[in-house]
XYZ file of C-alpha atoms in Angstrom:
561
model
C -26.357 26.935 -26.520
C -23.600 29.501 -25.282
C -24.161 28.755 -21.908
C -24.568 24.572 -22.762
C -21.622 24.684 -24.449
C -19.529 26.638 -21.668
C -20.771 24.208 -19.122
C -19.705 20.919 -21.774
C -15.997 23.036 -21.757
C -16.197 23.158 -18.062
C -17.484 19.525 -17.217
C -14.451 18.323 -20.190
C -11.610 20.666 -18.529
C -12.228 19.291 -14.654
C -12.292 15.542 -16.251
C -8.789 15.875 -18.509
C -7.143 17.727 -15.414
C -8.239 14.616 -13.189
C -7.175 12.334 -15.691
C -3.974 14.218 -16.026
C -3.084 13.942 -12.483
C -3.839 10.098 -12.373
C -1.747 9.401 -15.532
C 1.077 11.840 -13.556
C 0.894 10.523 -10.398
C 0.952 6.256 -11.680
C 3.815 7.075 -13.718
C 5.846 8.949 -11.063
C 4.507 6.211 -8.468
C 6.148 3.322 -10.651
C 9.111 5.596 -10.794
C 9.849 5.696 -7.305
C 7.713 2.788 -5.945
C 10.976 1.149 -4.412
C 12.175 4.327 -2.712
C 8.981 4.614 -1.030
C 9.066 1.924 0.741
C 12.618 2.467 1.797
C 11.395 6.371 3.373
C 8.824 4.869 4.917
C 11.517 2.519 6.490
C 13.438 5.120 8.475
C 10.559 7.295 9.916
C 10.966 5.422 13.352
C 10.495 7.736 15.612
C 12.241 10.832 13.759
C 8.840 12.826 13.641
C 10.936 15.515 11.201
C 11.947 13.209 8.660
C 8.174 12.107 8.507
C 7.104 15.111 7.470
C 10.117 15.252 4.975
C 8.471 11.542 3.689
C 4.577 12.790 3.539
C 5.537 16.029 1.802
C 7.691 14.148 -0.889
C 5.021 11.060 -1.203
C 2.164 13.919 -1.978
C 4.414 15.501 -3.866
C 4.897 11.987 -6.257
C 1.091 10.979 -6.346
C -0.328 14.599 -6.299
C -2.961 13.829 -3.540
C -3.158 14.535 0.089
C -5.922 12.251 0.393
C -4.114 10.038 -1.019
C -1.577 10.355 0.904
C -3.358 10.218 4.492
C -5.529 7.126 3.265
C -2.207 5.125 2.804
C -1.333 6.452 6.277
C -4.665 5.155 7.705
C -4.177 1.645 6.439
C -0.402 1.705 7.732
C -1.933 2.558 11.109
C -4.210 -0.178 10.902
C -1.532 -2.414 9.391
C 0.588 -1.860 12.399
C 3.123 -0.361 9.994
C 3.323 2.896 11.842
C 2.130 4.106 15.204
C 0.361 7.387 15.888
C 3.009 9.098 16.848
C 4.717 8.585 13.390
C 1.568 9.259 11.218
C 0.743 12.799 12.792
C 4.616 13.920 10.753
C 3.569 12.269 7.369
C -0.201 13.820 7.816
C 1.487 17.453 8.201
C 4.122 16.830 5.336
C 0.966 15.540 3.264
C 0.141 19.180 3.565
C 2.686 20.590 2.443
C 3.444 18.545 -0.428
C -0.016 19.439 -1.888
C 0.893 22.814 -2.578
C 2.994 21.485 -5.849
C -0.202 21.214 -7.832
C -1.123 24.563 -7.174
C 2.182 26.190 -7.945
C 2.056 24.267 -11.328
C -1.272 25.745 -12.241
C -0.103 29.625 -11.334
C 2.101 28.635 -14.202
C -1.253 29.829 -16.014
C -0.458 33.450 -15.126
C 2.977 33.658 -17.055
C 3.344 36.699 -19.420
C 5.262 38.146 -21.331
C 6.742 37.071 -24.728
C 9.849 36.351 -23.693
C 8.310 33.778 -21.209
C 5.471 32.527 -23.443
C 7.502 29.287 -23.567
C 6.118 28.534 -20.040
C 2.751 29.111 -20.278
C 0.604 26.076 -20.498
C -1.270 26.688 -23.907
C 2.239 26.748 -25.303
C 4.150 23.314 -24.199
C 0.790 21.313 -23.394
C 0.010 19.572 -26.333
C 3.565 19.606 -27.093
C 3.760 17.397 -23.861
C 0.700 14.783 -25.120
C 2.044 14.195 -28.496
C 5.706 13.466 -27.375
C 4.311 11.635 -24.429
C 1.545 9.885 -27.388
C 3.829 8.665 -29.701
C 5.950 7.272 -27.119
C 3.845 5.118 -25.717
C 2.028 4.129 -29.379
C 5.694 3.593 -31.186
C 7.822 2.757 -28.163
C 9.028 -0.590 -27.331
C 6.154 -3.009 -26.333
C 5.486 -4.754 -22.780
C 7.987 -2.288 -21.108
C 6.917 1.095 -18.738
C 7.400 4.377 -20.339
C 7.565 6.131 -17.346
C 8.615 9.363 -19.280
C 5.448 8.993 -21.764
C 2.887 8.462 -18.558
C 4.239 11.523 -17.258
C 4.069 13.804 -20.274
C 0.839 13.113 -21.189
C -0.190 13.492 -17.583
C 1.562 16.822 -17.101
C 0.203 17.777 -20.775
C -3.706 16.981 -20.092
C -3.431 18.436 -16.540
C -2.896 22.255 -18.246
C -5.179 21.426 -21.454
C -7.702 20.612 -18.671
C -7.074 23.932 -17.202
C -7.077 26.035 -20.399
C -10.424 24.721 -21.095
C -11.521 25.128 -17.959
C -10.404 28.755 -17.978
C -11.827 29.455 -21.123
C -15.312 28.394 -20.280
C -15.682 30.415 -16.844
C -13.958 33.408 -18.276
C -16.843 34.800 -20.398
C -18.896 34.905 -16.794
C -16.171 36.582 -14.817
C -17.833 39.898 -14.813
C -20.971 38.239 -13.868
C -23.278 39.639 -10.541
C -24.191 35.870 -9.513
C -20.063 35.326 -9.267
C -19.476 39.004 -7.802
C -22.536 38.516 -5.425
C -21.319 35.417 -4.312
C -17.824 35.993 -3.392
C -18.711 39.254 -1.959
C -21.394 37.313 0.746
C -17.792 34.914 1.562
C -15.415 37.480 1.683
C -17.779 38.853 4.454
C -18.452 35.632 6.273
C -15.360 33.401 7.077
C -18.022 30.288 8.096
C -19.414 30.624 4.770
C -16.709 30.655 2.858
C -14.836 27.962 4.658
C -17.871 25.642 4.591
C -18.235 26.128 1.113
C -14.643 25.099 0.132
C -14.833 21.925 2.644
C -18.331 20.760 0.943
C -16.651 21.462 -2.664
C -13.129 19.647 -1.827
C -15.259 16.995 0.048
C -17.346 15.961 -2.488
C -15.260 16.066 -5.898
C -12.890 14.615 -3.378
C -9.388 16.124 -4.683
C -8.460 19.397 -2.534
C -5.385 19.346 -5.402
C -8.523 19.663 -8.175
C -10.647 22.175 -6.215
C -8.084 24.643 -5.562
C -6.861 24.316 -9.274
C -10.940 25.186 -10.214
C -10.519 28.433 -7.250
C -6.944 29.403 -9.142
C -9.266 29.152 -12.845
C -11.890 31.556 -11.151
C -9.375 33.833 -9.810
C -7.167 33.614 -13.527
C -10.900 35.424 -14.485
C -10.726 38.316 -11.946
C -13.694 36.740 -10.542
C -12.458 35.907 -7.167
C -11.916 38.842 -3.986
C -9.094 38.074 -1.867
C -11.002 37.106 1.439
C -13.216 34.995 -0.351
C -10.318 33.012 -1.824
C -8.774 33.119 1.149
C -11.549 31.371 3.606
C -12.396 29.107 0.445
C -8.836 27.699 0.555
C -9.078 27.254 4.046
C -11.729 24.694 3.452
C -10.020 22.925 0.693
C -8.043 22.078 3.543
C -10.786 20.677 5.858
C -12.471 19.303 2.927
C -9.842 16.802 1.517
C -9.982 15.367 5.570
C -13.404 13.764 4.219
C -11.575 11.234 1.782
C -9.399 9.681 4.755
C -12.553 9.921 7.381
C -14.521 7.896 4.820
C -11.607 5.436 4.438
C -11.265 4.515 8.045
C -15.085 3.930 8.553
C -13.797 0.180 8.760
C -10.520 0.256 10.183
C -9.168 -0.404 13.832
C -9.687 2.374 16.579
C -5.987 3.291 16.207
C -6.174 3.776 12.224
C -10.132 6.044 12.959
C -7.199 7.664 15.409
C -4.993 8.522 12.985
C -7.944 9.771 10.449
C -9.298 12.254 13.147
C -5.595 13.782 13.976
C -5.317 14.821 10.204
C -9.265 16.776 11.152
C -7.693 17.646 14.378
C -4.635 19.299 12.361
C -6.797 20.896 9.041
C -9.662 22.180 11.286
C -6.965 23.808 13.677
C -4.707 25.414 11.234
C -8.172 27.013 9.547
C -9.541 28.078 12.378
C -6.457 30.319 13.510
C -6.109 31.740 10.209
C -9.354 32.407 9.783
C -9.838 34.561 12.690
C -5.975 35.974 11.521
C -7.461 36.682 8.116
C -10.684 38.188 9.760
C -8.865 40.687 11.624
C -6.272 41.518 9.445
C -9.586 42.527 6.822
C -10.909 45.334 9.384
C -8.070 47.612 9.229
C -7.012 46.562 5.294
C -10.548 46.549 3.914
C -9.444 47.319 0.406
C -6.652 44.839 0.167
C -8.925 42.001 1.276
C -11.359 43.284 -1.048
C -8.926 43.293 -3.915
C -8.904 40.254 -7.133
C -7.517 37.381 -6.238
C -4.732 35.842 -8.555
C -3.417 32.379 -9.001
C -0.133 33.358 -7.961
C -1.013 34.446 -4.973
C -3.532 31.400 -4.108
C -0.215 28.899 -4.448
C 1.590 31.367 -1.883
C -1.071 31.234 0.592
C -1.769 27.172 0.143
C 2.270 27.140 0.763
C 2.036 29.769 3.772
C -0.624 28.462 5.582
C 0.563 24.699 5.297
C 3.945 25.501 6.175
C 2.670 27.960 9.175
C 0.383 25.412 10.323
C 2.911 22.574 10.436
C 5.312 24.818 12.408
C 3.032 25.747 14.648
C 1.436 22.677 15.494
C 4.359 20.450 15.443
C 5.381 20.614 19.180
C 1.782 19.211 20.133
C 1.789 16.377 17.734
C 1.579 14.245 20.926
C -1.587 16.122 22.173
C -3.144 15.989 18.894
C -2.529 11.528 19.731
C -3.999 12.258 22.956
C -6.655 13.929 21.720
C -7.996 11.488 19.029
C -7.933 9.067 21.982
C -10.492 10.648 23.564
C -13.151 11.810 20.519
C -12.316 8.367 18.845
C -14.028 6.126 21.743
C -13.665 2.474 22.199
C -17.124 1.455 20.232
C -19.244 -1.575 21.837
C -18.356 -3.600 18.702
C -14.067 -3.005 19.630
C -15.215 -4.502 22.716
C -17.320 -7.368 21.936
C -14.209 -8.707 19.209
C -12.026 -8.506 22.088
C -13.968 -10.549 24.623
C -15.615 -12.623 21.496
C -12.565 -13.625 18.945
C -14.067 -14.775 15.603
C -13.153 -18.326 14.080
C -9.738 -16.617 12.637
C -6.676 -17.529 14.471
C -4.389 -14.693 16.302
C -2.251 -15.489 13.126
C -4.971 -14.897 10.810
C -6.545 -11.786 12.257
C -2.725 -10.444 12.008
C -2.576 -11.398 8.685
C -5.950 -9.412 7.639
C -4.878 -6.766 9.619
C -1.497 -6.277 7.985
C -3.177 -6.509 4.351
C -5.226 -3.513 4.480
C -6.815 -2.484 1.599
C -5.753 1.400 2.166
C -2.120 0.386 2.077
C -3.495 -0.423 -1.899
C -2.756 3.526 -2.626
C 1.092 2.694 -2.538
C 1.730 -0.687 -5.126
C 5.584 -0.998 -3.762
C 4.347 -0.779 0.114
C 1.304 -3.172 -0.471
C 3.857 -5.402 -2.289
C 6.463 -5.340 0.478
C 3.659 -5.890 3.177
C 2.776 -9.208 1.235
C 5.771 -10.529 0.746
C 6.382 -9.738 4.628
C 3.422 -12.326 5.138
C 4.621 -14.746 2.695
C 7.154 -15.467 5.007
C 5.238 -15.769 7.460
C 3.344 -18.275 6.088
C 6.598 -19.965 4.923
C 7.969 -20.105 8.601
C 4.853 -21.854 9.868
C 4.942 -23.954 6.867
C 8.698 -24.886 8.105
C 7.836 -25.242 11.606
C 4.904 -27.774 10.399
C 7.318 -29.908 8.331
C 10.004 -29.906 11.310
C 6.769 -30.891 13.633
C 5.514 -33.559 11.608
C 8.639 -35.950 10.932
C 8.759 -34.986 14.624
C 6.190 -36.583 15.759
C 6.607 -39.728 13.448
C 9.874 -40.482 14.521
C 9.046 -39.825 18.374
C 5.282 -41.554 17.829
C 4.095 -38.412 19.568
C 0.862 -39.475 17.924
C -1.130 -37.109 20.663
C 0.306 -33.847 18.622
C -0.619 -34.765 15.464
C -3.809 -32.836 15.734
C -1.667 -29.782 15.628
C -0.234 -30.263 12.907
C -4.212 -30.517 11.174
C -5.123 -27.413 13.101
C -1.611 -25.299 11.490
C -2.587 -27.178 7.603
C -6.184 -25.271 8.062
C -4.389 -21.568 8.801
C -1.620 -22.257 6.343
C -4.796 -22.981 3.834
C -6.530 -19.776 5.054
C -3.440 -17.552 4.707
C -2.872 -19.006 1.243
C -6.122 -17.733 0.110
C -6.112 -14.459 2.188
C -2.919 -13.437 0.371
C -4.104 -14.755 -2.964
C -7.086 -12.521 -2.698
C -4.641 -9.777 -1.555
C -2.210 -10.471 -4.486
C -5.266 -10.415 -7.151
C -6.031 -6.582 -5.587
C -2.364 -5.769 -6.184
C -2.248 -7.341 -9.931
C -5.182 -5.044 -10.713
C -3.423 -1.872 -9.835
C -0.665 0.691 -11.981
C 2.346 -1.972 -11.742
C 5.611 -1.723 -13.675
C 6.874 -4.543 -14.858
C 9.618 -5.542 -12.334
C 6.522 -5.341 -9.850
C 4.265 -7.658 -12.032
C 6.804 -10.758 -11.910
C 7.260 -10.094 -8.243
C 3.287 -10.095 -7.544
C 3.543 -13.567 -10.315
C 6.208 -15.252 -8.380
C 4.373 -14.192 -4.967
C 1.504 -15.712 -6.473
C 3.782 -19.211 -7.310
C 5.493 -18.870 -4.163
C 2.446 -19.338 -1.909
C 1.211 -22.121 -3.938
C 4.457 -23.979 -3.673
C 4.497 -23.448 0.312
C 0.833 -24.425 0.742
C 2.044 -27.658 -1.036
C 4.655 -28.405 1.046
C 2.292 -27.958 3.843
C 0.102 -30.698 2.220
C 2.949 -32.855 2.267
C 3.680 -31.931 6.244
C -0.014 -32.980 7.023
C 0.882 -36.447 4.809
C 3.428 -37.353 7.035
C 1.415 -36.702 10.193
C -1.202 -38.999 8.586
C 1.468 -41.261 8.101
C 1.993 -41.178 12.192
C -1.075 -41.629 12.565
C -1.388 -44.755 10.571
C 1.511 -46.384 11.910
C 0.137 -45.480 15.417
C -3.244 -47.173 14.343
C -1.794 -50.342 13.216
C 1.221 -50.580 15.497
C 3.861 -50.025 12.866
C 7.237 -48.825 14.141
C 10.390 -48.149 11.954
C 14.381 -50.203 12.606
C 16.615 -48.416 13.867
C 18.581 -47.810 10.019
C 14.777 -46.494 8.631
C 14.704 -44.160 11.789
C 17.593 -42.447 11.000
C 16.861 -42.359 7.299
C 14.112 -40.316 7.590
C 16.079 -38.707 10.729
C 18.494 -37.722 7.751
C 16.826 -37.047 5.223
C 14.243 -34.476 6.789
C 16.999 -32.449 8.497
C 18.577 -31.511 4.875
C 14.927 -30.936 3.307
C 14.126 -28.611 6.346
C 17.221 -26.807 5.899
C 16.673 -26.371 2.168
C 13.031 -25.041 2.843
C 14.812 -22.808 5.393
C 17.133 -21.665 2.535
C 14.728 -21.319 0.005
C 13.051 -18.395 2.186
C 15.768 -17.078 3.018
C 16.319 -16.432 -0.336
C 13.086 -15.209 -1.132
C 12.952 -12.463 1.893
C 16.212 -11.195 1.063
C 16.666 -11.883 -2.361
C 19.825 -13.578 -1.412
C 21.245 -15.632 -4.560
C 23.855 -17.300 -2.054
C 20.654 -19.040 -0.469
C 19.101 -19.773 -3.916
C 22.591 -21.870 -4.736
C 22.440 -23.440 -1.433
C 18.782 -24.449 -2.231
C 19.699 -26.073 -5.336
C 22.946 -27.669 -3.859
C 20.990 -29.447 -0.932
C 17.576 -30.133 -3.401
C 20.183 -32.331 -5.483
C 21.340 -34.120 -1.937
C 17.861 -34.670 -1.041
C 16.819 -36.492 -4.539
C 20.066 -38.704 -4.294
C 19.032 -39.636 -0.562
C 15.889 -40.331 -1.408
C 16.958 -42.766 -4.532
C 19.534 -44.339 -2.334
C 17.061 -45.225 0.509
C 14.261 -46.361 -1.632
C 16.531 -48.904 -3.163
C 18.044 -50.130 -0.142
C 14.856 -49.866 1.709
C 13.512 -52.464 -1.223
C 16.523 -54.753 -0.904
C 15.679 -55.195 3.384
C 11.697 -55.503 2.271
C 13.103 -58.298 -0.484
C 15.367 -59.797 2.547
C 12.496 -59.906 5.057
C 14.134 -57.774 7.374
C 11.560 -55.077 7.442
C 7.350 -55.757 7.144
C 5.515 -54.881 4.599
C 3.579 -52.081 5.826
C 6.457 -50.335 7.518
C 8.189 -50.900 4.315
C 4.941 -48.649 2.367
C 4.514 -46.041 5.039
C 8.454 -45.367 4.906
C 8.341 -44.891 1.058
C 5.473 -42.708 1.299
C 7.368 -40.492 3.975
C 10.876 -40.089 2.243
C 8.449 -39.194 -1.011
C 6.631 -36.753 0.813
C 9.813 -35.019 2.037
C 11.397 -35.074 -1.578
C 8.249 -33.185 -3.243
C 9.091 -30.727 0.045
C 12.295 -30.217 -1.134
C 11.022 -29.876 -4.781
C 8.832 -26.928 -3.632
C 11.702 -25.419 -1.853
C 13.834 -25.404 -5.036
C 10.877 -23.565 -6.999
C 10.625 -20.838 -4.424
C 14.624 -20.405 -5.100
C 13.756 -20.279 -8.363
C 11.607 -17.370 -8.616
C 14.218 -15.682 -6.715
C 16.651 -16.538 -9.120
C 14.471 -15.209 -11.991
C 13.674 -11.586 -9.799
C 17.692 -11.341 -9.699
């Protein structure tokens, strides 16, 4: 039962310290989900403030994994190039070493520093964090709360996880083990890459390495190699990510291998030699302490090192990540998706998920997209009515079906984004994302109406006077410029545009009352036919509801503001 129970502790501790760091890491995301985005913005081609941005993103989510997956789907997302992701992959590495440092706080002593030492302050920690987020104002983030409680179940975690491998410190299977590593660098680097690869978290394997070392159970060149291949190991979360991506975002996968296996291969044989002559330092306890100052040295190191061939490290991936026969056959073969679609996929990657104010930013980036072809459809349309450039109008069909298609890529891509750790200025963002591609779909409709419209007129040889012309000549120039305004308001949150929307929404509903009646009083005088008379009605109609949509777009700005 001793050793059932033990193994219960141990199974309990691992699962409240990786619950701790995902409660951490959401709250400190939602904390600084804007500045992301804006760091990410000025690594052009400054490969030193990249590393500055993937050390202080690991450092907010706790994950180098993490970290490097959201780099592989902003490779494949075209929102960085290889050259940019090889400085966020090495500051990834560096930023991990916060978890471990927070864990050697396990190895405080003394009374007068008690105060620090996990037992103390941890449950402190949950039951402030506990009854803020039970008694604390409804429907709002407690960012505070998310991160107490984290912070508070990562050490609990660790205490129980200490407490149920201590009793087995002293044991000869442990003290056999580590003495086989510390004598075989391959062994001991394998074993922490298939350990770190599998529970997937180098951040949680190292923290289960400091618990055996907190024992006395681990020898210093056994810990060593082990951390070594933490390092390699948390490579296997990024590899498996960009099993589906573009050649350039595999690319950017195999640089962070490329970089891990490096940096543990030259201090491995640096460890190795260092152990002949100082056999009985090597062979000394291990402590958590010093585990968080070798994580930190050999990150550091290895990101010094290797930073002047960051562009062989590109070259390289180029030539172990081949072009595969299936790269090939896509770009001889295109699918059925237009180039605007396959962008589209291509810039909503999945991986990019990892980061809610990035994903956000890269749909709203699309939105607009959508909203410009929308615009361009509109202009076309009235275009082609007033010009009876009736051999275009299949164009404007053809732009309806990819404005359809993009309306339910990025609806599918918004529902991924509403199921993630949002706070709650993000949620009415993703909600008026959601209303905002509905309303420019609609106006789309209303494009493809019109061109109908041509069509008709074309089929029964109906042609507008010369005042109707310039009616709808008039009236579709101020609804195009209050679609333009609407977007222009919703990409830069611009409450100038959303006033201008409004201002020419209100022009376009009194143009559209004014012609209808006078367009009645010349179908009552006989001086326009019938069916002229019906297809004009249905046009100015169709540009009004346009106009409509354009005002609800400003609207949802207007709310975000």
């Amino acid at each position: 039962m001793s050793y059932l129970s033990s193994l219960f502790s141990l199974f309990g501790g691992l699962g409240m310290f990786l619950y701790g760091m995902t409660v951490m890491s959401d709250g400190m995301q939602k904390a600084a989900s804007s500045k992301m985005s804006k760091f990410l913005n000025i690594v052009t081609e400054n490969r030193v403030m990249a590393v500055i941005l993937g050390a202080g993103i690991t450092a907010l989510v706790q994950s180098s994994s993490a970290t490097t997956v959201m780099v592989v789907g902003f490779v494949n997302a075209g929102i960085l190039n290889l050259s940019q992701s090889v400085g966020i992959i090495m500051g990834a590495n560096i930023g991990t070493t916060i978890t471990a440092w927070m864990v050697s706080l396990t190895q405080v002593s003394g009374s007068a520093l008690s105060i620090f030492k996990p037992e103390f302050f941890a449950p402190l920690l949950v039951g402030f964090g506990s009854f803020r987020l039970l008694f604390g104002k409804k429907g709002n983030d407690d960012l505070l709360a998310d991160f107490c409680v984290g912070v508070g179940l990562i050490f609990i975690g660790l205490e129980f996880m200490s407490s149920a491998v201590s009793p087995y410190a002293n044991s000869p299977i442990f003290s056999r083990a580590f003495q086989i590593m510390g004598g075989n660098p391959i062994l001991g680097i394998l074993t922490g890459a298939v350990v770190t690869g599998l529970i997937q978290s180098s951040a949680a394997s190292v923290s289960i390495l400091q618990t055996l070392a907190l024992s006395g159970a681990v020898p210093r060149a056994a810990g060593f190699y082990i951390t070594l291949g933490q390092n390699i190991g948390t490579c296997v979360t990024a590899m498996i990510s960009s099993a589906g991506a573009s050649r350039t975002a595999k690319r950017a996968a195999m640089i962070h291998l490329l970089f891990n296996v490096t940096g543990a291969v030259l201090f491995g044989i640096l460890i190795f030699l260092m152990s002949l002559p100082f056999a009985s330092f090597f062979q000394g306890r291990l402590s958590p302490v010093e585990i968080s100052m070798f994580h930190t040295i050999f990150n550091i190191s290895c990101t010094i090192v290797l930073y002047p061939f960051a562009d062989l490290l590109v070259a390289l991936s180029g030539k172990l990540v081949l072009e595969t026969k299936k790269d090939k056959e896509e770009a001889e073969n295109p699918n059925h998706y237009t180039e605007v679609e396959k962008s589209l996929i291509q810039h909503l990657d999945l991986r990019i998920l990892e980061s809610p104010a990035i994903a956000i930013a890269a749909a709203k980036s699309e939105v607009v997209n959508m909203a410009r072809i929308t615009e361009e459809n509109i202009h076309h349309a009235t275009d082609i009515l007033l010009e009876e450039k009736t051999e275009e109008i299949p164009e404007i069909f053809k732009q309806e079906k990819v404005i359809d298609n993009m309306q339910k890529l990025l609806t599918e891509y918004l529902i991924h984004i509403g199921n993630l750790s949002l706070n709650e200025m993000q949620k009415l963002e993703v909600n008026n994302m959601f209303n905002t591609i509905t309303d420019i779909e609609r106006a789309g409709d209303h494009a493809e109406n019109i061109a109908e419209q041509a069509k008709f007129a074309e089929e029964h040889a109906i042609s507008f006077s010369e005042i109707g012309q310039d009616d709808i000549r008039k009236i579709s120039k101020t609804v195009v410029e209050s679609f333009h305004a609407s977007i222009e308001a919703f990409e830069k949150n611009d409450l100038d545009m959303v006033v201008k929307t409004a201002h020419l929404e209100d022009q376009v509903d009194e143009m559209e009352e004014d012609m209808r009646e006078t367009h009645i009083e010349r179908l009552n005088s006989g001086a326009c036919a019938p069916q002229a008379g019906v297809v004009f009605l249905d046009v100015i109609s169709d540009l009004e509801r346009i106009s409509d949509h354009a005002d609800n777009i400003a609207g949802y700005v207007k709310a975000m503001i």
